[in-house]
Amino acid sequence: MEELLALLDRYAPGYRGRIQGVYGWRLDELEERFGRPCPGFYRSFALAMGAEGGPLLDGLHEHHPTKIAELYELAPWMPPRRFLYVFGDASPDGQHTFLDLDAPSEAGDFQVVRFPFGEQTWKTRLTRRFVSLREMLFVLAMRNVHLPTFPHRAEHLSADGPAGAPPSAEDAAVVFERLGFTRLPYPRRCLLFERQDAAILLYRRPDEPGFSIRVGMRDAAKLRSFQAIVEDSAGLTEWRGAASVDTGSAEGR
């Protein structure tokens, strides 16, 4: 968590003062209701910001361990204990976020999946979104905290290249680095890039080759130049559904 908190403090000085963790006994209570130990990284997350996560967790609901414990105690529709509920979704479709404890990733962490409540929905409507909770939080740090500070933003999707082969994220990363961006050492499936006047989030799901990017820049002309280069060199197509205020979610599609 320290690496993530340091990044948040760099993106928004004083960020640590805006978050609040929970006491360890809250997690003990959740484990009792859930019937299994909480993963190590999830515990670190909850102890650091389980009560209040600030802008990082914008749009995510019911993430306090006590609320989650109540769901497991009272709600008959909760999925098998293979899945630990971590974030709620207030949208009409209700695509809630879980850790899949049958899909380990890093030490003490697991893949992040989404599906709605309902009978057998974890079999019929499950989508894999991130290789780990840790990676998800780093992506949210860029998406919800850093990118909104740039006045000019755009989104692009990977498109089919020659003979229908899509471009690779690694090839796109080479293009970004040639344009002066520095790749952060973490995360590793999704990728984050920084430049003094700009930032890029490259998102890709654990089980799909395609990817999307969000870019933010200080200068509108430089953004247009960047878009022309990546569309020509990296095989990316602008997503026309993206609004200037970044209300769309490439990760959610």
mmCIF file of C-alpha atoms in Angstrom:
data_model
loop_
_atom_site.group_PDB
_atom_site.id
_atom_site.type_symbol
_atom_site.label_atom_id
_atom_site.label_comp_id
_atom_site.label_asym_id
_atom_site.label_seq_id
_atom_site.Cartn_x
_atom_site.Cartn_y
_atom_site.Cartn_z
ATOM 1 C CA MET A 1 0.000 0.000 0.000
ATOM 2 C CA GLU A 2 2.866 2.394 0.685
ATOM 3 C CA GLU A 3 3.776 2.538 -3.009
ATOM 4 C CA LEU A 4 0.184 3.383 -3.923
ATOM 5 C CA LEU A 5 -0.150 5.987 -1.173
ATOM 6 C CA ALA A 6 3.093 7.635 -2.268
ATOM 7 C CA LEU A 7 1.772 7.835 -5.835
ATOM 8 C CA LEU A 8 -1.504 9.367 -4.627
ATOM 9 C CA ASP A 9 0.392 11.922 -2.550
ATOM 10 C CA ARG A 10 2.388 12.861 -5.648
ATOM 11 C CA TYR A 11 -0.736 13.205 -7.776
ATOM 12 C CA ALA A 12 -2.662 15.077 -5.068
ATOM 13 C CA PRO A 13 -0.424 16.405 -2.264
ATOM 14 C CA GLY A 14 -1.844 15.612 1.160
ATOM 15 C CA TYR A 15 -3.982 12.747 -0.155
ATOM 16 C CA ARG A 16 -3.247 10.580 2.886
ATOM 17 C CA GLY A 17 -5.060 13.108 5.021
ATOM 18 C CA ARG A 18 -8.250 12.500 3.019
ATOM 19 C CA ILE A 19 -8.504 8.768 3.603
ATOM 20 C CA GLN A 20 -9.497 6.667 6.595
ATOM 21 C CA GLY A 21 -8.935 3.006 7.313
ATOM 22 C CA VAL A 22 -10.859 0.604 9.515
ATOM 23 C CA TYR A 23 -9.863 -1.143 12.734
ATOM 24 C CA GLY A 24 -8.626 -4.701 12.434
ATOM 25 C CA TRP A 25 -11.615 -6.051 14.349
ATOM 26 C CA ARG A 26 -13.861 -4.890 11.503
ATOM 27 C CA LEU A 27 -11.997 -7.284 9.224
ATOM 28 C CA ASP A 28 -12.205 -10.046 11.828
ATOM 29 C CA GLU A 29 -15.975 -9.513 11.813
ATOM 30 C CA LEU A 30 -16.060 -9.740 8.013
ATOM 31 C CA GLU A 31 -14.011 -12.940 8.042
ATOM 32 C CA GLU A 32 -16.444 -14.483 10.539
ATOM 33 C CA ARG A 33 -19.436 -13.682 8.304
ATOM 34 C CA PHE A 34 -17.628 -14.595 5.096
ATOM 35 C CA GLY A 35 -16.250 -17.846 6.459
ATOM 36 C CA ARG A 36 -12.759 -17.451 4.993
ATOM 37 C CA PRO A 37 -9.698 -15.305 5.746
ATOM 38 C CA CYS A 38 -9.495 -12.009 3.872
ATOM 39 C CA PRO A 39 -6.620 -11.841 1.351
ATOM 40 C CA GLY A 40 -3.511 -10.051 2.562
ATOM 41 C CA PHE A 41 -3.622 -7.145 0.154
ATOM 42 C CA TYR A 42 -7.334 -6.617 0.732
ATOM 43 C CA ARG A 43 -6.597 -6.321 4.455
ATOM 44 C CA SER A 44 -3.898 -3.724 3.734
ATOM 45 C CA PHE A 45 -6.338 -1.780 1.556
ATOM 46 C CA ALA A 46 -9.102 -1.841 4.184
ATOM 47 C CA LEU A 47 -6.762 -0.844 7.009
ATOM 48 C CA ALA A 48 -5.571 2.131 4.936
ATOM 49 C CA MET A 49 -8.799 3.342 3.298
ATOM 50 C CA GLY A 50 -11.631 0.914 3.962
ATOM 51 C CA ALA A 51 -13.770 3.635 5.567
ATOM 52 C CA GLU A 52 -12.923 6.529 3.210
ATOM 53 C CA GLY A 53 -10.866 6.356 0.028
ATOM 54 C CA GLY A 54 -11.284 9.855 -1.362
ATOM 55 C CA PRO A 55 -11.497 10.470 -5.138
ATOM 56 C CA LEU A 56 -9.649 7.216 -5.810
ATOM 57 C CA LEU A 57 -12.853 5.286 -5.097
ATOM 58 C CA ASP A 58 -15.295 7.640 -6.838
ATOM 59 C CA GLY A 59 -18.234 5.670 -8.222
ATOM 60 C CA LEU A 60 -17.652 2.647 -5.975
ATOM 61 C CA HIS A 61 -20.141 1.879 -3.223
ATOM 62 C CA GLU A 62 -20.546 -0.248 -0.092
ATOM 63 C CA HIS A 63 -16.842 -0.924 0.360
ATOM 64 C CA HIS A 64 -16.750 -0.604 4.163
ATOM 65 C CA PRO A 65 -16.005 -4.076 5.616
ATOM 66 C CA THR A 66 -18.901 -3.754 8.063
ATOM 67 C CA LYS A 67 -21.377 -3.215 5.214
ATOM 68 C CA ILE A 68 -19.899 -6.185 3.386
ATOM 69 C CA ALA A 69 -20.185 -8.327 6.525
ATOM 70 C CA GLU A 70 -23.853 -7.370 6.779
ATOM 71 C CA LEU A 71 -24.429 -8.471 3.188
ATOM 72 C CA TYR A 72 -22.929 -11.882 3.875
ATOM 73 C CA GLU A 73 -25.003 -12.217 7.039
ATOM 74 C CA LEU A 74 -28.361 -11.074 5.690
ATOM 75 C CA ALA A 75 -28.467 -11.351 1.890
ATOM 76 C CA PRO A 76 -29.577 -14.706 0.449
ATOM 77 C CA TRP A 77 -28.338 -13.866 -3.048
ATOM 78 C CA MET A 78 -24.601 -13.663 -2.283
ATOM 79 C CA PRO A 79 -22.477 -15.880 -4.545
ATOM 80 C CA PRO A 80 -20.357 -18.838 -3.348
ATOM 81 C CA ARG A 81 -17.540 -18.019 -0.933
ATOM 82 C CA ARG A 82 -15.137 -18.349 -3.821
ATOM 83 C CA PHE A 83 -15.966 -14.657 -4.364
ATOM 84 C CA LEU A 84 -15.259 -11.891 -1.865
ATOM 85 C CA TYR A 85 -17.408 -8.807 -2.448
ATOM 86 C CA VAL A 86 -15.236 -5.665 -2.376
ATOM 87 C CA PHE A 87 -17.149 -2.847 -4.150
ATOM 88 C CA GLY A 88 -20.804 -2.245 -4.934
ATOM 89 C CA ASP A 89 -22.266 -0.785 -8.114
ATOM 90 C CA ALA A 90 -25.204 1.619 -7.788
ATOM 91 C CA SER A 91 -26.058 1.528 -11.502
ATOM 92 C CA PRO A 92 -29.312 -0.157 -12.632
ATOM 93 C CA ASP A 93 -27.350 -3.132 -13.964
ATOM 94 C CA GLY A 94 -25.546 -3.568 -10.639
ATOM 95 C CA GLN A 95 -22.249 -5.034 -11.844
ATOM 96 C CA HIS A 96 -20.628 -5.574 -8.447
ATOM 97 C CA THR A 97 -16.906 -6.122 -7.923
ATOM 98 C CA PHE A 98 -15.470 -9.258 -6.309
ATOM 99 C CA LEU A 99 -12.124 -10.917 -5.740
ATOM 100 C CA ASP A 100 -12.028 -14.397 -7.273
ATOM 101 C CA LEU A 101 -10.274 -16.439 -4.606
ATOM 102 C CA ASP A 102 -9.821 -19.286 -7.097
ATOM 103 C CA ALA A 103 -7.686 -17.007 -9.297
ATOM 104 C CA PRO A 104 -4.574 -15.924 -7.363
ATOM 105 C CA SER A 105 -2.264 -13.331 -8.876
ATOM 106 C CA GLU A 106 0.369 -11.647 -6.765
ATOM 107 C CA ALA A 107 1.173 -12.752 -3.225
ATOM 108 C CA GLY A 108 -1.912 -12.178 -1.099
ATOM 109 C CA ASP A 109 -3.960 -10.847 -4.010
ATOM 110 C CA PHE A 110 -6.468 -12.169 -6.552
ATOM 111 C CA GLN A 111 -8.123 -11.335 -9.859
ATOM 112 C CA VAL A 112 -10.891 -8.746 -9.848
ATOM 113 C CA VAL A 113 -14.169 -9.800 -11.484
ATOM 114 C CA ARG A 114 -17.589 -8.237 -11.908
ATOM 115 C CA PHE A 115 -21.109 -9.649 -12.126
ATOM 116 C CA PRO A 116 -24.580 -8.730 -10.829
ATOM 117 C CA PHE A 117 -26.403 -10.385 -7.986
ATOM 118 C CA GLY A 118 -28.683 -13.205 -9.063
ATOM 119 C CA GLU A 119 -28.917 -16.948 -9.427
ATOM 120 C CA GLN A 120 -25.824 -18.415 -11.096
ATOM 121 C CA THR A 121 -24.729 -15.001 -12.452
ATOM 122 C CA TRP A 122 -21.109 -15.823 -11.568
ATOM 123 C CA LYS A 123 -21.394 -18.554 -14.205
ATOM 124 C CA THR A 124 -23.260 -16.622 -16.893
ATOM 125 C CA ARG A 125 -22.291 -12.942 -16.538
ATOM 126 C CA LEU A 126 -18.843 -12.839 -14.952
ATOM 127 C CA THR A 127 -16.215 -10.612 -16.589
ATOM 128 C CA ARG A 128 -12.571 -10.437 -15.545
ATOM 129 C CA ARG A 129 -11.431 -6.819 -15.133
ATOM 130 C CA PHE A 130 -8.032 -6.717 -13.415
ATOM 131 C CA VAL A 131 -5.294 -9.209 -12.602
ATOM 132 C CA SER A 132 -5.305 -8.002 -8.972
ATOM 133 C CA LEU A 133 -6.916 -5.543 -6.579
ATOM 134 C CA ARG A 134 -3.581 -3.765 -6.287
ATOM 135 C CA GLU A 135 -3.468 -3.210 -10.048
ATOM 136 C CA MET A 136 -7.049 -1.953 -10.034
ATOM 137 C CA LEU A 137 -6.191 0.682 -7.424
ATOM 138 C CA PHE A 138 -3.177 1.920 -9.393
ATOM 139 C CA VAL A 139 -5.388 2.252 -12.462
ATOM 140 C CA LEU A 140 -7.945 4.211 -10.425
ATOM 141 C CA ALA A 141 -5.185 6.480 -9.121
ATOM 142 C CA MET A 142 -4.428 7.499 -12.690
ATOM 143 C CA ARG A 143 -8.036 7.551 -13.915
ATOM 144 C CA ASN A 144 -9.747 9.258 -10.979
ATOM 145 C CA VAL A 145 -6.989 11.360 -9.420
ATOM 146 C CA HIS A 146 -4.304 12.299 -11.974
ATOM 147 C CA LEU A 147 -5.960 12.403 -15.402
ATOM 148 C CA PRO A 148 -8.753 14.786 -14.306
ATOM 149 C CA THR A 149 -6.092 17.431 -13.634
ATOM 150 C CA PHE A 150 -5.411 17.723 -17.381
ATOM 151 C CA PRO A 151 -7.737 20.067 -19.294
ATOM 152 C CA HIS A 152 -7.568 18.152 -22.592
ATOM 153 C CA ARG A 153 -8.320 14.427 -22.708
ATOM 154 C CA ALA A 154 -9.167 11.702 -25.186
ATOM 155 C CA GLU A 155 -9.707 7.940 -25.365
ATOM 156 C CA HIS A 156 -8.609 5.468 -28.029
ATOM 157 C CA LEU A 157 -9.211 1.766 -28.636
ATOM 158 C CA SER A 158 -6.949 -0.778 -30.292
ATOM 159 C CA ALA A 159 -8.170 -1.571 -33.793
ATOM 160 C CA ASP A 160 -7.437 -4.398 -36.207
ATOM 161 C CA GLY A 161 -4.126 -4.017 -37.982
ATOM 162 C CA PRO A 162 -2.820 -5.795 -41.111
ATOM 163 C CA ALA A 163 -4.561 -9.092 -41.789
ATOM 164 C CA GLY A 164 -6.905 -8.422 -38.901
ATOM 165 C CA ALA A 165 -4.170 -8.638 -36.253
ATOM 166 C CA PRO A 166 -4.720 -6.075 -33.478
ATOM 167 C CA PRO A 167 -1.800 -3.941 -32.314
ATOM 168 C CA SER A 168 -0.133 -5.007 -29.090
ATOM 169 C CA ALA A 169 0.055 -2.991 -25.916
ATOM 170 C CA GLU A 170 3.812 -3.475 -25.895
ATOM 171 C CA ASP A 171 4.118 -1.930 -29.370
ATOM 172 C CA ALA A 172 2.008 1.027 -28.232
ATOM 173 C CA ALA A 173 4.261 1.413 -25.177
ATOM 174 C CA VAL A 174 7.284 1.758 -27.462
ATOM 175 C CA VAL A 175 5.534 4.563 -29.348
ATOM 176 C CA PHE A 176 4.649 6.371 -26.117
ATOM 177 C CA GLU A 177 8.226 6.139 -24.856
ATOM 178 C CA ARG A 178 9.527 7.543 -28.133
ATOM 179 C CA LEU A 179 7.219 10.505 -27.515
ATOM 180 C CA GLY A 180 8.918 11.211 -24.207
ATOM 181 C CA PHE A 181 6.680 9.286 -21.809
ATOM 182 C CA THR A 182 8.117 7.307 -18.904
ATOM 183 C CA ARG A 183 6.467 4.028 -18.033
ATOM 184 C CA LEU A 184 5.810 3.476 -14.352
ATOM 185 C CA PRO A 185 7.249 0.200 -13.002
ATOM 186 C CA TYR A 186 3.806 -0.848 -11.761
ATOM 187 C CA PRO A 187 1.235 -2.021 -12.819
ATOM 188 C CA ARG A 188 2.271 -4.683 -15.328
ATOM 189 C CA ARG A 189 -0.862 -5.778 -17.221
ATOM 190 C CA CYS A 190 -2.412 -2.355 -17.395
ATOM 191 C CA LEU A 191 0.246 0.307 -18.006
ATOM 192 C CA LEU A 192 0.735 3.861 -16.741
ATOM 193 C CA PHE A 193 2.836 6.517 -18.455
ATOM 194 C CA GLU A 194 3.839 10.007 -17.380
ATOM 195 C CA ARG A 195 5.341 13.048 -19.017
ATOM 196 C CA GLN A 196 5.747 16.498 -17.495
ATOM 197 C CA ASP A 197 2.807 17.828 -19.499
ATOM 198 C CA ALA A 198 0.767 14.646 -19.970
ATOM 199 C CA ALA A 199 -0.225 11.193 -18.723
ATOM 200 C CA ILE A 200 -1.544 7.964 -20.261
ATOM 201 C CA LEU A 201 -3.535 5.047 -18.849
ATOM 202 C CA LEU A 202 -3.445 1.857 -20.927
ATOM 203 C CA TYR A 203 -6.110 -0.607 -19.818
ATOM 204 C CA ARG A 204 -6.423 -4.248 -20.834
ATOM 205 C CA ARG A 205 -8.395 -7.038 -19.244
ATOM 206 C CA PRO A 206 -6.676 -10.147 -17.895
ATOM 207 C CA ASP A 207 -8.029 -12.440 -20.614
ATOM 208 C CA GLU A 208 -8.272 -10.261 -23.744
ATOM 209 C CA PRO A 209 -5.591 -9.005 -26.172
ATOM 210 C CA GLY A 210 -7.297 -5.694 -26.969
ATOM 211 C CA PHE A 211 -6.702 -2.535 -24.989
ATOM 212 C CA SER A 212 -7.778 1.071 -24.604
ATOM 213 C CA ILE A 213 -5.938 4.211 -23.608
ATOM 214 C CA ARG A 214 -6.880 7.443 -21.881
ATOM 215 C CA VAL A 215 -4.576 10.380 -22.392
ATOM 216 C CA GLY A 216 -4.566 13.792 -20.735
ATOM 217 C CA MET A 217 -2.482 16.788 -21.797
ATOM 218 C CA ARG A 218 -2.008 20.409 -20.835
ATOM 219 C CA ASP A 219 -1.961 21.634 -24.447
ATOM 220 C CA ALA A 220 -4.737 20.949 -26.956
ATOM 221 C CA ALA A 221 -2.457 21.178 -29.996
ATOM 222 C CA LYS A 222 -0.038 18.651 -28.504
ATOM 223 C CA LEU A 223 -2.937 16.305 -27.822
ATOM 224 C CA ARG A 224 -4.056 16.498 -31.457
ATOM 225 C CA SER A 225 -0.500 15.775 -32.583
ATOM 226 C CA PHE A 226 -0.272 12.824 -30.203
ATOM 227 C CA GLN A 227 -3.562 11.420 -31.470
ATOM 228 C CA ALA A 228 -2.414 11.602 -35.083
ATOM 229 C CA ILE A 229 0.816 9.779 -34.260
ATOM 230 C CA VAL A 230 -0.746 6.945 -32.246
ATOM 231 C CA GLU A 231 -3.520 6.428 -34.770
ATOM 232 C CA ASP A 232 -0.893 6.067 -37.514
ATOM 233 C CA SER A 233 1.896 4.287 -35.609
ATOM 234 C CA ALA A 234 0.121 2.296 -32.899
ATOM 235 C CA GLY A 235 -3.078 1.330 -34.719
ATOM 236 C CA LEU A 236 -5.419 3.101 -32.300
ATOM 237 C CA THR A 237 -8.847 4.499 -33.096
ATOM 238 C CA GLU A 238 -10.419 7.393 -31.220
ATOM 239 C CA TRP A 239 -13.424 6.388 -29.158
ATOM 240 C CA ARG A 240 -16.091 8.921 -30.113
ATOM 241 C CA GLY A 241 -18.149 8.112 -27.034
ATOM 242 C CA ALA A 242 -15.505 9.723 -24.818
ATOM 243 C CA ALA A 243 -16.549 13.107 -23.456
ATOM 244 C CA SER A 244 -14.141 15.924 -22.708
ATOM 245 C CA VAL A 245 -15.007 15.630 -19.034
ATOM 246 C CA ASP A 246 -14.066 11.937 -19.105
ATOM 247 C CA THR A 247 -17.450 10.575 -18.100
ATOM 248 C CA GLY A 248 -17.047 7.401 -20.127
ATOM 249 C CA SER A 249 -15.289 4.304 -18.832
ATOM 250 C CA ALA A 250 -13.082 2.356 -21.184
ATOM 251 C CA GLU A 251 -12.615 -0.211 -18.418
ATOM 252 C CA GLY A 252 -16.349 -0.745 -18.160
ATOM 253 C CA ARG A 253 -17.020 -1.752 -21.726
#
